[in-house]
Tab-separated table of C-alpha atoms in Angstrom:
chain	number	residue	atom	x	y	z
A	663	UNK	CA	-0.030	-0.069	-0.009
A	664	UNK	CA	1.258	3.514	-0.715
A	665	UNK	CA	2.763	5.616	1.984
A	666	UNK	CA	2.394	9.472	1.731
A	667	UNK	CA	4.190	11.720	4.227
A	668	UNK	CA	4.505	8.852	6.699
A	669	UNK	CA	0.863	7.718	6.464
A	670	UNK	CA	-0.082	4.362	4.945
A	671	UNK	CA	-3.042	4.392	2.663
A	672	UNK	CA	-5.513	1.505	2.513
A	673	UNK	CA	-5.655	1.507	-1.313
A	674	UNK	CA	-3.627	2.592	-4.311
A	675	UNK	CA	-6.862	4.011	-5.797
A	676	UNK	CA	-7.618	7.653	-5.092
A	677	UNK	CA	-10.962	9.179	-6.258
A	678	UNK	CA	-12.298	12.694	-6.747
A	679	UNK	CA	-15.636	13.675	-5.387
A	680	UNK	CA	-16.935	15.975	-8.245
A	681	UNK	CA	-19.620	15.486	-10.991
A	682	UNK	CA	-21.418	12.402	-9.494
A	683	UNK	CA	-25.098	12.362	-10.257
A	684	UNK	CA	-26.091	12.266	-6.564
A	685	UNK	CA	-24.483	12.006	-3.102
A	686	UNK	CA	-25.792	8.433	-2.822
A	687	UNK	CA	-24.067	7.418	-6.079
A	688	UNK	CA	-20.771	9.072	-4.831
A	689	UNK	CA	-20.910	7.112	-1.587
A	690	UNK	CA	-21.643	3.818	-3.302
A	691	UNK	CA	-18.734	4.366	-5.778
A	692	UNK	CA	-16.394	4.892	-2.839
A	693	UNK	CA	-17.708	1.795	-1.030
A	694	UNK	CA	-17.230	-0.491	-3.997
A	695	UNK	CA	-13.892	0.963	-5.020
A	696	UNK	CA	-12.376	0.692	-1.565
A	697	UNK	CA	-10.511	3.954	-2.425
A	698	UNK	CA	-7.993	5.094	0.151
A	699	UNK	CA	-8.157	8.903	-0.629
A	700	UNK	CA	-10.868	11.322	-1.617
A	701	UNK	CA	-9.930	14.615	-3.195
A	702	UNK	CA	-12.075	17.699	-2.455
A	703	UNK	CA	-12.168	20.936	-4.365
A	704	UNK	CA	-12.219	23.711	-1.741
A	705	UNK	CA	-13.199	26.450	-4.289
A	706	UNK	CA	-16.146	24.539	-5.548
A	707	UNK	CA	-17.574	23.236	-2.280
A	708	UNK	CA	-16.747	26.128	0.073
A	709	UNK	CA	-17.299	28.939	-2.400
A	710	UNK	CA	-20.842	28.286	-3.391
A	711	UNK	CA	-22.248	30.763	-0.792
A	712	UNK	CA	-24.604	28.084	0.557
A	713	UNK	CA	-23.332	27.306	4.022
A	714	UNK	CA	-25.735	24.532	4.647
A	715	UNK	CA	-24.911	22.793	1.431
A	716	UNK	CA	-21.196	23.138	2.231
A	717	UNK	CA	-21.714	21.573	5.603
A	718	UNK	CA	-23.689	18.694	4.121
A	719	UNK	CA	-20.990	17.952	1.569
A	720	UNK	CA	-18.300	18.083	4.295
A	721	UNK	CA	-20.289	15.620	6.392
A	722	UNK	CA	-20.689	13.404	3.315
A	723	UNK	CA	-17.005	13.144	2.495
A	724	UNK	CA	-15.991	12.671	6.110
A	725	UNK	CA	-18.474	9.816	6.347
A	726	UNK	CA	-16.616	8.024	3.570
A	727	UNK	CA	-14.051	7.000	6.139
A	728	UNK	CA	-10.962	7.665	3.899
A	729	UNK	CA	-8.185	10.159	4.037
A	730	UNK	CA	-9.199	13.590	2.661
A	731	UNK	CA	-6.986	15.396	0.158
A	732	UNK	CA	-8.253	18.960	-0.407
A	733	UNK	CA	-7.146	20.449	-3.762
A	734	UNK	CA	-6.575	23.970	-5.189
A	735	UNK	CA	-8.476	23.145	-8.405
A	736	UNK	CA	-9.175	26.182	-10.555
A	737	UNK	CA	-6.338	28.237	-9.203
A	738	UNK	CA	-4.328	30.030	-11.882
A	739	UNK	CA	-1.817	31.977	-9.756
A	740	UNK	CA	0.459	31.327	-6.836
A	741	UNK	CA	-1.525	33.642	-4.560
A	742	UNK	CA	-4.842	31.902	-5.406
A	743	UNK	CA	-3.340	28.465	-4.705
A	744	UNK	CA	-1.729	29.351	-1.452
A	745	UNK	CA	-4.819	31.139	-0.135
A	746	UNK	CA	-6.990	28.304	-1.166
A	747	UNK	CA	-4.601	25.866	0.610
A	748	UNK	CA	-4.818	27.857	3.818
A	749	UNK	CA	-8.604	27.817	3.615
A	750	UNK	CA	-8.586	24.061	3.169
A	751	UNK	CA	-6.443	23.557	6.251
A	752	UNK	CA	-9.025	25.480	8.275
A	753	UNK	CA	-12.064	23.769	6.781
A	754	UNK	CA	-10.798	20.162	6.890
A	755	UNK	CA	-8.239	20.223	9.654
A	756	UNK	CA	-5.446	18.597	7.489
A	757	UNK	CA	-2.038	19.750	6.254
A	758	UNK	CA	-2.436	17.643	3.109
A	759	UNK	CA	-3.017	19.647	-0.044
A	760	UNK	CA	-3.184	18.661	-3.662
A	761	UNK	CA	-1.546	21.610	-5.327
A	762	UNK	CA	-2.792	22.707	-8.705
A	763	UNK	CA	-1.516	25.969	-10.396
A	764	UNK	CA	-3.043	25.944	-13.838
A	765	UNK	CA	-1.013	27.576	-16.599
A	766	UNK	CA	-3.014	26.859	-19.780
A	767	UNK	CA	-6.805	27.348	-19.964
A	768	UNK	CA	-7.390	24.726	-22.751
A	769	UNK	CA	-5.287	21.790	-21.615
A	770	UNK	CA	-5.300	22.683	-17.881
A	771	UNK	CA	-1.538	22.008	-18.037
A	772	UNK	CA	0.228	23.089	-14.839
A	773	UNK	CA	2.198	26.258	-14.636
A	774	UNK	CA	5.627	24.816	-13.733
A	775	UNK	CA	7.132	28.048	-12.470
A	776	UNK	CA	4.134	28.954	-10.307
A	777	UNK	CA	3.898	25.367	-9.085
A	778	UNK	CA	7.425	25.359	-7.718
A	779	UNK	CA	7.006	28.681	-6.068
A	780	UNK	CA	3.704	27.727	-4.447
A	781	UNK	CA	5.104	24.347	-3.347
A	782	UNK	CA	7.964	26.101	-1.615
A	783	UNK	CA	5.739	28.593	0.160
A	784	UNK	CA	3.287	25.897	1.381
A	785	UNK	CA	5.981	23.468	2.606
A	786	UNK	CA	7.489	26.383	4.520
A	787	UNK	CA	4.085	26.714	6.193
A	788	UNK	CA	4.016	23.015	7.160
A	789	UNK	CA	1.816	21.697	4.394
A	790	UNK	CA	2.260	18.153	3.022
A	791	UNK	CA	2.075	18.999	-0.730
A	792	UNK	CA	0.907	16.719	-3.472
A	793	UNK	CA	1.757	18.645	-6.608
A	794	UNK	CA	-0.275	18.029	-9.761
A	795	UNK	CA	2.539	18.331	-12.429
A	796	UNK	CA	3.710	17.038	-15.776
A	797	UNK	CA	6.223	14.205	-16.216
A	798	UNK	CA	9.063	16.654	-16.859
A	799	UNK	CA	12.124	15.416	-14.973
A	800	UNK	CA	13.533	18.872	-14.294
A	801	UNK	CA	10.179	20.165	-12.965
A	802	UNK	CA	9.912	17.128	-10.671
A	803	UNK	CA	13.432	17.587	-9.400
A	804	UNK	CA	12.610	21.314	-8.510
A	805	UNK	CA	9.405	20.140	-6.735
A	806	UNK	CA	11.345	17.658	-4.599
A	807	UNK	CA	13.897	20.505	-3.811
A	808	UNK	CA	10.972	22.664	-2.752
A	809	UNK	CA	9.978	20.131	-0.139
A	810	UNK	CA	7.475	17.876	-1.865
A	811	UNK	CA	7.674	14.253	-0.924
A	812	UNK	CA	5.165	13.022	-3.474
A	813	UNK	CA	4.882	13.693	-7.177
A	814	UNK	CA	1.588	13.540	-9.117
A	815	UNK	CA	2.324	13.622	-12.901
A	816	UNK	CA	-0.559	13.634	-15.310
A	817	UNK	CA	-1.266	10.730	-17.674
A	818	UNK	CA	-3.123	13.175	-20.042
A	819	UNK	CA	-5.029	16.447	-19.664
A	820	UNK	CA	-7.767	16.443	-17.007
A	821	UNK	CA	-10.979	14.858	-18.070
A	822	UNK	CA	-9.820	13.586	-21.511
A	823	UNK	CA	-9.670	9.894	-20.744
A	824	UNK	CA	-6.725	9.528	-23.183
A	825	UNK	CA	-4.666	7.450	-20.769
A	826	UNK	CA	-0.895	7.506	-20.515
A	827	UNK	CA	0.225	9.856	-23.331
A	828	UNK	CA	3.945	9.741	-22.648
A	829	UNK	CA	4.961	6.243	-21.556
A	830	UNK	CA	8.623	7.061	-22.037
A	831	UNK	CA	8.382	10.129	-19.789
A	832	UNK	CA	6.447	8.351	-17.066
A	833	UNK	CA	8.851	5.317	-17.165
A	834	UNK	CA	11.851	7.663	-16.964
A	835	UNK	CA	10.268	9.443	-14.048
A	836	UNK	CA	9.886	6.203	-12.164
A	837	UNK	CA	13.458	5.204	-12.898
A	838	UNK	CA	14.875	8.567	-11.863
A	839	UNK	CA	13.069	8.713	-8.516
A	840	UNK	CA	12.738	5.106	-7.419
A	841	UNK	CA	12.106	5.969	-3.765
A	842	UNK	CA	9.602	8.823	-4.271
A	843	UNK	CA	5.863	7.996	-4.101
A	844	UNK	CA	4.485	8.650	-7.599
A	845	UNK	CA	0.789	8.988	-8.480
A	846	UNK	CA	-0.634	9.203	-11.938
A	847	UNK	CA	-3.063	12.000	-11.687
A	848	UNK	CA	-5.564	12.924	-14.473
A	849	UNK	CA	-6.355	11.719	-17.924
A	850	UNK	CA	-7.321	8.087	-17.204
A	851	UNK	CA	-10.482	6.860	-18.899
A	852	UNK	CA	-10.400	3.124	-18.654
A	853	UNK	CA	-9.391	0.554	-15.955
A	854	UNK	CA	-6.839	-0.916	-18.323
A	855	UNK	CA	-5.018	2.485	-18.331
A	856	UNK	CA	-4.884	2.515	-14.545
A	857	UNK	CA	-3.494	-1.037	-14.595
A	858	UNK	CA	-0.829	0.113	-17.115
A	859	UNK	CA	0.231	2.881	-14.683
A	860	UNK	CA	0.586	0.450	-11.892
A	861	UNK	CA	2.604	-2.001	-14.080
A	862	UNK	CA	5.028	0.805	-14.645
A	863	UNK	CA	5.650	0.744	-10.852
A	864	UNK	CA	3.584	3.775	-9.882
A	865	UNK	CA	2.294	3.814	-6.312
A	866	UNK	CA	-1.283	4.952	-7.016
A	867	UNK	CA	-3.578	6.488	-9.458
A	868	UNK	CA	-6.020	9.404	-9.023
A	869	UNK	CA	-9.054	9.863	-11.104
A	870	UNK	CA	-12.509	11.407	-11.106
A	871	UNK	CA	-14.295	11.891	-14.364
A	872	UNK	CA	-13.869	8.323	-15.629
A	873	UNK	CA	-15.863	7.134	-12.656
A	874	UNK	CA	-18.271	9.975	-12.063
A	875	UNK	CA	-19.359	10.298	-15.634
A	876	UNK	CA	-19.717	6.566	-16.291
A	877	UNK	CA	-23.207	5.118	-16.961
A	878	UNK	CA	-22.818	3.188	-13.663
A	879	UNK	CA	-20.279	4.994	-11.536
A	880	UNK	CA	-20.170	2.460	-8.723
A	881	UNK	CA	-19.523	-0.406	-11.105
A	882	UNK	CA	-16.733	1.583	-12.854
A	883	UNK	CA	-15.167	2.416	-9.486
A	884	UNK	CA	-15.097	-1.303	-8.730
A	885	UNK	CA	-13.556	-1.962	-12.128
A	886	UNK	CA	-10.775	0.550	-11.587
A	887	UNK	CA	-10.116	-1.074	-8.131
A	888	UNK	CA	-9.569	-4.454	-9.674
A	889	UNK	CA	-7.353	-2.967	-12.443
A	890	UNK	CA	-5.184	-1.213	-9.900
A	891	UNK	CA	-4.819	-4.305	-7.819
A	892	UNK	CA	-3.975	-6.386	-10.965
A	893	UNK	CA	-1.455	-3.807	-12.229
A	894	UNK	CA	0.298	-3.644	-8.841
A	895	UNK	CA	0.495	-7.378	-8.578
A	896	UNK	CA	1.879	-7.686	-12.106
A	897	UNK	CA	4.610	-5.140	-11.338
A	898	UNK	CA	5.630	-7.084	-8.103
A	899	UNK	CA	5.686	-10.295	-10.172
A	900	UNK	CA	8.524	-8.848	-12.378
A	901	UNK	CA	7.013	-9.182	-15.877
A	902	UNK	CA	8.935	-10.347	-18.883
A	903	UNK	CA	10.536	-7.657	-21.002
A	904	UNK	CA	9.327	-7.251	-24.577
A	905	UNK	CA	11.314	-8.870	-27.274
A	906	UNK	CA	11.843	-8.041	-31.010
A	907	UNK	CA	12.011	-11.693	-32.105
A	908	UNK	CA	9.776	-14.605	-31.410
A	909	UNK	CA	10.781	-17.137	-28.849
A	910	UNK	CA	9.114	-20.579	-28.827
A	911	UNK	CA	7.224	-21.438	-25.615
A	912	UNK	CA	7.516	-25.085	-26.381
A	913	UNK	CA	11.124	-26.467	-26.218
A	914	UNK	CA	12.436	-27.939	-29.481
A	915	UNK	CA	14.388	-30.609	-27.482
A	916	UNK	CA	12.732	-33.968	-27.890
A	917	UNK	CA	10.705	-32.962	-30.973
A	918	UNK	CA	10.344	-35.826	-33.494
A	919	UNK	CA	12.002	-35.148	-36.835
A	920	UNK	CA	11.036	-36.840	-40.047
A	921	UNK	CA	13.805	-38.117	-42.302
């Protein structure tokens, strides 16, 4: 099981809490997935202006019985992200924060410069920062230097369902930082893509849209749970490397030859 900032998580599957058709469906999806972490958008849930609705949502996510990871979704500047993180700590009583500093409106690609600056400021304030980043090795090195102990590279842009767009980059990141907890965050659309991430040796996956927008979110959540478990087991089993040439699975020794 993954360990983040000294805390062991019950599952390598992390789920978001947005876009579900109802609170009942959300709760059932978490129950069937066995997810170990729930992410919560502070701007969306606390900024609606409806105090009663916000309290109800908070009670709902706390009743899930999993670790809460507030996030700074929708923040496009360092100041926004840091302020939102501070709000999250007051609202949810946790130093954990998923840090998002968006730099491109269409792709929702992280702003690497703002991300590093915000990460440094927040770690100095005692936050345990989970940065949503790209698979760029230099950026990830800077985030670690800023105090992050977890990296969360995207598989593809948020909500696209494209899967792992840059296998080489993700594989290189795993090889470069073998001891750092790595989470593929965003872009997954199918359970097979989550299994692929775990087969690469990643510690966890985080997704939202692929489950929340499915025809049957609870069933899809369970499917992702099975895929994550299978991928992790496959990685531990030390899979065979790919080959360019065929290799017979049946030995030639002992084969009858006609003369």
